[in-house]
Structure formats: structure tokens, C-alpha cells
Amino acid sequence: MGILEVKNVSKRFGGLQALGDVNLSVAENTVHAIIGPNGAGKSTLLNCLVGKLIPDTGSVMFDGQSVLGRKPHEINQMGISRVFQTPEIFGDLSVLENVMIPCFAHRDGAFALNAWSAVRRQTGVREQAEAILEDMNMTSARDIHAAALSRGDKRRLEMAMCLVQEPRLLLLDEPTAGMARADTNNTIDLLREIKEKRDITMCIIEHDMHVVFSLAERITVLAQGTPLVEDVPEAIKGHPKVQEAYLGQPAEEAA
Amino acid sequence: MTANPELGRPDAARGTRTAARRERSGFLGLTGRDAGLLLLVIVLTMAAPVLLNPFPATSSLAQFNAGYPDLMQRFVIFGIFAIGFNILFGLTGYLSFGHAAFLGAGSFAGVWMFKLLGMNVLLAIGASMAVAALFSLMVGYVSLRRSGIYFSILTLAFAQMSFALAYSVLTPITGGETGLQLALNDPRILGESVTASGNIPLPSLFGLEMRTTELVTFRIEGLGVWAFPFNVGYYFCAAVMIVAFYVSIRIFRSPFGMMLRAVKSNQQRLNYTGVSSRPYTLAAFVISGVYAGLAGGLLVSMDPLAGAERMQWTASGEVVLMTILGGAGTLIGPVLGAGLIKYFENIFSKINKGVLEGWFSVFPDGLSDVLVTIVYPFVGKGWHLTLGIVFMLVVIFLPGGLVEGGQRLGRVFRRSDRKGLGVEAPAADTRAKAEE
Ligand SMILES: Nc1ncnc2c1ncn2[C@@H]1O[C@H](COP(=O)(O)OP(=O)(O)O)[C@@H](O)[C@H]1O
Ligand SMILES: [Mg+2]
């Protein structure tokens, strides 16, 4: 049994079958990559995991508990954090505040009427937030508005917001898209380091094959809403079906 | 410098400890800036009877003096209303069009306290806040199921429903068309129904009547006489506003306040971060409802009668204008906005044709008539036109309200200061550009 068990999940948007009968099992403390061409249904699958969408059929179990029917904040409190494909951050708040919010959510739960003491007195949370910014190399940006960050920095900020919660399952939707090469490599190093430091399961959607093959322990290939194959990276590289559906596409797509 | 690392360490530790102590001190738990703002509000409200009467009582400009008790009370009471509204609208971005309903409910509750229990204003204010809390909990619970325009419409619908009910079927509780007033035969079980002289007793704080005014006059030979009214009711309201302002600063700077700003910035992200936004918005809604109820209670404490029109949508719209005009989401903005609108409503509206003719009489007859004709639509009964224009200009050119205007002015002055020095000018310019 994996920590995440997706069984027979399907999702239809009007006439479009975005997901058709998806089965996926992610083993605890592994990095599992989901690859596939644009429109394959990868983001839709993640949406079904975090409560943004409710699948038409099937079940999603996290650590033996059903995820379906729970609200997004409840799913997060179970230990699932997600980095979105287009960065979702608090643009009007400072970078430090962006990271403090998940710290508070982690510490106080879904709601706490903490309306009297000042934020600057919350030394524990503050240190935690500053530490993760340090890890992400973003300390110099801590006081600027998050909206003013570059696209790549917004992504790294969102990743910091997820990591600081110490999730059990981290879902990353194309985390390096829009990043400079150096930042991509930093991200790979960072995720590896996190992986070594503590128990964490990662489910990563990625177009950049360099990232996928540097990190993933297992890969699922999704095409037109159904998984084509699932195997270890070495096997995926040479798989004829995959070549045809995905890697065989124009070179820059696979690069 | 020390070669021994063992010696360096305690020093460093002491350094952080003193930094921590410095953080912990400060005025009432506020940082320097916030404490400064609070002190400014305290000084301004305490000195208002003097500051708002700059013109000699005997001069023709005396009509611009805003320092009479009734108006000063309104400044601070509506300031409280707007401070509370800003906690909801300024922080979460949820725009309620029904907050006058809570002010009205608070007013009715206050008058009922005067009728049933006694004339102590603390009773009235306590009841006002409690009733407004319950009422806003109900309205907020339902309205916050939706966001954006649908939320606004739901609050508007609730408020208009309350107004219509207060005006008709709830007449036994609200006094209907005539409003709710005190009567000689009210029970007032904790006090007296009738005073020794046969009148209805007046609202008071442990016997200190709100109406009491000490008029201080000040004469400068050859210039005129200034009159400064020091009114008990005003100082009571001002003290309450200072507390209300202080509480709002604490809320703004708290983790709760930060969550509310996160709701405004990206509610989805907040939910996926493990935070349930609904209880946060509901708490903000109830807090702002209690502020509105407090304002309603103070209104009846100054003048113990309440009518249903206090709940009407125009009254709800007014607090929206105050908040946006002053600067939504800023600390001091709502207070400034409330002051400006109440000043317009009470002072600008009193400039009639006769007054204008007096001003322009220095010009030749023909020109004076033309000037009066041009200016007249903007003053007197036309004060709404001027307010509307001011509001539009602010929203278009200063989206951050009067506070943003003040900040820009400050920046301009700072920049010209630097220019004067010559050396620092380039640096100041780049800094100003970065700020923009
Ligand atoms: N909310 C939605 N409503 C309608 N169609 C959608 C929605 N979300 C995704 N789709 C469609 O479903 C398909 C899969 O999309 P998506 O999961 O985003 O693909 P990708 O694998 O590139 O992440 C696409 O054709 C997309 O247009
Ligand atoms: Mg996608």
C-alpha cells in the first residue's frame, strides 16, 4: 500500500474526458514523477487530490483515509501541500509574511483567533520562516511585496511556503517552469536535500526531463487522461510507447 | 575585537537579549510608528474643541468652526463606525453594504436600556455591542457563504429588510415612523423614571451628564473672542474612540489581521495552505458589527432617540465612502474619511446664497452675481455634488485615499529637502522611483 492510492478516478469536463480511469499508487518516502504531453490531465489529477475538483468516479486515499469530500484546508491539514502550475502566492503581502502564514497554519490549525499579540512577537514562527527563506536563498527579498518577484522567484517562494509546513506529501506542478537554468539546478539540489533530511513523499509533474530523471524514483506517463506506463526511470527512457506518445515529440519538448 | 571566541559569545547573546527587550518595550505593545499614530490621535481628539474652533466666534468665518459638541461627537462616533468597517473591508476586501443595520440595532438596544434599566451610558453601550454582535453573527453567517458582489448584495438585502421591518411590523420595538424615544413612564428599574423636577432623566456616566459643557472663552483685544466648548459627551466618545483605534491597531498587527489580509490577497492559496477562511471572515464581520453597534450605542448616549432610517442603505453606503475616501486598509484613513464627510455634511451644507453674496460683495455687482451663480450649486444643499467630485478625484488619482495623498505629499517634501542639499539628490531620486 502506498501513502497515496488513486483508484479508478475519472473526470469529465462537458464533452472532454480529462481523466479516464486513472490508477496510481505512490509509495511512502519516494519521489514519483508524472509526465505527459500538455493537456494530458496531469494538473486535473492533482486538482482531484487537493479538493479543488471532485472526480466523477473512483477513490483517493491518503494514508488510509479518503480525501474525497474534504475541504482544501482539511486536506492540507492531513499533510498534503501543493505547488501550483501558475504560482499561487499572497501578492499583497511581504515575502516573509507569505512564509509565516503556512507556519501559523501548521502551528495553530485551520483557525485561531490570535488577534491581540503582534506578529513580530511570534519569535518561533518568525525564526522558522526566516530559516526557510535562508534555505531558499531569498533572505534579501524578505521585506518586498511578493507580487514584485520574478516568475521564478514566485515559484521558489511558493515552494518555501509548502516546505515550511513539513508536509508528508508534497505535490509539485511543473515547479521549474519559467526558471533560469541555475535556479532549476538549485531547485533540484534543494528537493534532494529535503528528501535526505526528512521523511517526505513527493509527487512531481514536470516537463523538464533533466529534472525528472534527476529526482524521480518512479515515473508514470499520462496521455489523454490515462496512464500509459509506470516504471523506474531507466525503463521509461527506452519505452517504445513513451517514445511515441511523449519523448518522440519535437526535441525541445523532451529536452 | 577579542581573540578568545569564548568571550565573544556572551556578548552576542547579550546583544540579542537587549534587542528582544527593546522589542518588548514600546508604548502599549505597539511599535514606534503605530505608537506615534495612536499618540497623534489622542492629541488631536483631546485638543479638538480648540483645534476645530480656529475662527473667532464673532467673525463671519465662525460658521466654518466645526468644534461644537454635537458635530465633534459625530466625528468620533462615525470614526468608530468606519474604523470597525475597515477591519472587515480594508483587511479582507469583503464589501458589506449593510453595516448601518448593526448601527441601528445598537441604537435601539441602547434606547431600550435607557427605558428599562437606567440612564447609565455604559449599560446602553454594553447592550448595543451585544445585540450588534448577535445580529452580525447571524447576517455574516449567511452572507459569507458567497463572496464578491453576491456577498455585498446579501448584506444589502439583510439591511434593507431590517430597515423595512423596523419601519413597520417591529413598531412596538423600534417606534416605527416616529422612532424610539424615552418617556416619563418608562420603568428604569435601576434609576429614577422621572427627575425631581418632573423631566425625563438625561444619559450620564455615573451621574455625570453627557450634555454638560464647559464653555471657555478667550479674548484677544482687537481680534475677537474665541469660544471653546468642552463637552462631557464628546470626551467620553473620544476616549471610546481612542480605545477602539488602539484595538484596531492590535488587530491589524496580529496574526489574525495577517490572515485577513491573506484572505483579500488570495483566498484560494490560503485554503490550500490549511487555513479555513470562513471563520476568519466571520470573526472580522462580527468585530466590525460590534464596532457599528458601539457607534449606535454612543449616538443614543448623546441623544437618546433612534429611528429606523439609521438602518437605511444610504447610511451603509456612507461608511463605505468614509473608508474609501480616507484609505481602506490603512489605520488612520477611516477616521479621516469620517471626519471629512461629516464636515461636508454639517459645515459645507450651511453655506447659503446669502453667505456667498457676503463673500463676493468685494467684487463689482455683475461679477459677484456670476461668481455666486457658479459657486452656489456646489455648496449649501449642493454639498453632495462637491463631495461626489472629491470622491471621484480621490478614487481616480489616489486609490489609497487621503492617506496616500498624505504619503505622496510627504515624499515630495522629502525629495525637495534632499534636492536642497544637492549631494544626496540623485540617491533620493532613485529611491523615490523605486518606491513608485
Ligand atoms: N476546469 C476545467 N474546465 C474545463 N476543462 C478543463 C478544466 N481543467 C482542465 N480542463 C481540460 O482538461 C484537459 C487536461 O488539462 P490539464 O489537466 O490542465 O492538463 P495538463 O496535463 O497539461 O496539466 C485539457 O484539455 C484542459 O483544457
Ligand atoms: Mg498542467
PDB file of N, CA and C in Angstrom, chain A residues 35 209 212-213 219 221 229-248:
ATOM      1  N   ILE A  35       4.582  12.411 -15.936  1.00  0.00           N
ATOM      2  CA  ILE A  35       4.897  13.176 -17.139  1.00  0.00           C
ATOM      3  C   ILE A  35       3.842  12.893 -18.196  1.00  0.00           C
ATOM      4  N   MET A 209      12.922  17.115 -18.625  1.00  0.00           N
ATOM      5  CA  MET A 209      13.342  15.729 -18.395  1.00  0.00           C
ATOM      6  C   MET A 209      14.584  15.641 -17.526  1.00  0.00           C
ATOM      7  N   VAL A 212      13.222  15.562 -14.135  1.00  0.00           N
ATOM      8  CA  VAL A 212      12.553  14.291 -13.867  1.00  0.00           C
ATOM      9  C   VAL A 212      13.574  13.190 -13.598  1.00  0.00           C
ATOM     10  N   PHE A 213      14.557  13.073 -14.502  1.00  0.00           N
ATOM     11  CA  PHE A 213      15.487  11.965 -14.342  1.00  0.00           C
ATOM     12  C   PHE A 213      16.489  12.208 -13.217  1.00  0.00           C
ATOM     13  N   ILE A 219       8.208   6.731 -12.401  1.00  0.00           N
ATOM     14  CA  ILE A 219       7.585   7.664 -13.332  1.00  0.00           C
ATOM     15  C   ILE A 219       6.308   7.049 -13.886  1.00  0.00           C
ATOM     16  N   VAL A 221       3.569   7.760 -16.916  1.00  0.00           N
ATOM     17  CA  VAL A 221       3.343   8.541 -18.131  1.00  0.00           C
ATOM     18  C   VAL A 221       1.845   8.601 -18.379  1.00  0.00           C
ATOM     19  N   VAL A 229       2.158   3.982 -19.002  1.00  0.00           N
ATOM     20  CA  VAL A 229       3.045   3.045 -18.304  1.00  0.00           C
ATOM     21  C   VAL A 229       3.475   3.645 -16.987  1.00  0.00           C
ATOM     22  N   GLU A 230       3.910   2.769 -16.097  1.00  0.00           N
ATOM     23  CA  GLU A 230       4.518   3.242 -14.863  1.00  0.00           C
ATOM     24  C   GLU A 230       5.719   2.356 -14.592  1.00  0.00           C
ATOM     25  N   ASP A 231       6.866   2.995 -14.397  1.00  0.00           N
ATOM     26  CA  ASP A 231       8.069   2.178 -14.198  1.00  0.00           C
ATOM     27  C   ASP A 231       9.197   3.027 -13.607  1.00  0.00           C
ATOM     28  N   VAL A 232      10.363   2.405 -13.413  1.00  0.00           N
ATOM     29  CA  VAL A 232      11.536   3.150 -12.940  1.00  0.00           C
ATOM     30  C   VAL A 232      12.070   3.978 -14.107  1.00  0.00           C
ATOM     31  N   PRO A 233      12.800   5.065 -13.824  1.00  0.00           N
ATOM     32  CA  PRO A 233      13.236   5.981 -14.889  1.00  0.00           C
ATOM     33  C   PRO A 233      13.977   5.293 -16.025  1.00  0.00           C
ATOM     34  N   GLU A 234      14.877   4.347 -15.684  1.00  0.00           N
ATOM     35  CA  GLU A 234      15.676   3.717 -16.727  1.00  0.00           C
ATOM     36  C   GLU A 234      14.779   3.033 -17.748  1.00  0.00           C
ATOM     37  N   ALA A 235      13.733   2.397 -17.255  1.00  0.00           N
ATOM     38  CA  ALA A 235      12.831   1.670 -18.139  1.00  0.00           C
ATOM     39  C   ALA A 235      12.002   2.630 -18.985  1.00  0.00           C
ATOM     40  N   ILE A 236      11.608   3.772 -18.371  1.00  0.00           N
ATOM     41  CA  ILE A 236      10.771   4.744 -19.081  1.00  0.00           C
ATOM     42  C   ILE A 236      11.525   5.343 -20.261  1.00  0.00           C
ATOM     43  N   LYS A 237      12.813   5.610 -20.042  1.00  0.00           N
ATOM     44  CA  LYS A 237      13.620   6.269 -21.076  1.00  0.00           C
ATOM     45  C   LYS A 237      13.517   5.550 -22.417  1.00  0.00           C
ATOM     46  N   GLY A 238      13.579   4.223 -22.359  1.00  0.00           N
ATOM     47  CA  GLY A 238      13.621   3.497 -23.621  1.00  0.00           C
ATOM     48  C   GLY A 238      12.302   2.895 -24.040  1.00  0.00           C
ATOM     49  N   HIS A 239      11.252   3.159 -23.285  1.00  0.00           N
ATOM     50  CA  HIS A 239       9.973   2.515 -23.554  1.00  0.00           C
ATOM     51  C   HIS A 239       9.380   2.979 -24.884  1.00  0.00           C
ATOM     52  N   PRO A 240       9.065   2.055 -25.782  1.00  0.00           N
ATOM     53  CA  PRO A 240       8.579   2.464 -27.105  1.00  0.00           C
ATOM     54  C   PRO A 240       7.285   3.279 -27.048  1.00  0.00           C
ATOM     55  N   LYS A 241       6.356   2.886 -26.192  1.00  0.00           N
ATOM     56  CA  LYS A 241       5.079   3.605 -26.086  1.00  0.00           C
ATOM     57  C   LYS A 241       5.303   5.054 -25.671  1.00  0.00           C
ATOM     58  N   VAL A 242       6.257   5.218 -24.750  1.00  0.00           N
ATOM     59  CA  VAL A 242       6.547   6.560 -24.243  1.00  0.00           C
ATOM     60  C   VAL A 242       7.206   7.396 -25.324  1.00  0.00           C
ATOM     61  N   GLN A 243       8.155   6.780 -25.990  1.00  0.00           N
ATOM     62  CA  GLN A 243       8.806   7.464 -27.116  1.00  0.00           C
ATOM     63  C   GLN A 243       7.762   8.019 -28.064  1.00  0.00           C
ATOM     64  N   GLU A 244       6.803   7.162 -28.340  1.00  0.00           N
ATOM     65  CA  GLU A 244       5.767   7.526 -29.300  1.00  0.00           C
ATOM     66  C   GLU A 244       4.877   8.645 -28.762  1.00  0.00           C
ATOM     67  N   ALA A 245       4.424   8.484 -27.535  1.00  0.00           N
ATOM     68  CA  ALA A 245       3.436   9.420 -27.008  1.00  0.00           C
ATOM     69  C   ALA A 245       4.055  10.728 -26.537  1.00  0.00           C
ATOM     70  N   TYR A 246       5.314  10.667 -26.156  1.00  0.00           N
ATOM     71  CA  TYR A 246       5.815  11.835 -25.450  1.00  0.00           C
ATOM     72  C   TYR A 246       7.220  12.215 -25.854  1.00  0.00           C
ATOM     73  N   LEU A 247       8.149  11.320 -25.601  1.00  0.00           N
ATOM     74  CA  LEU A 247       9.537  11.683 -25.842  1.00  0.00           C
ATOM     75  C   LEU A 247       9.817  11.794 -27.328  1.00  0.00           C
ATOM     76  N   GLY A 248       9.004  11.131 -28.119  1.00  0.00           N
ATOM     77  CA  GLY A 248       9.195  11.174 -29.564  1.00  0.00           C
ATOM     78  C   GLY A 248       8.799  12.505 -30.166  1.00  0.00           C
TER      79      GLY A 248
END
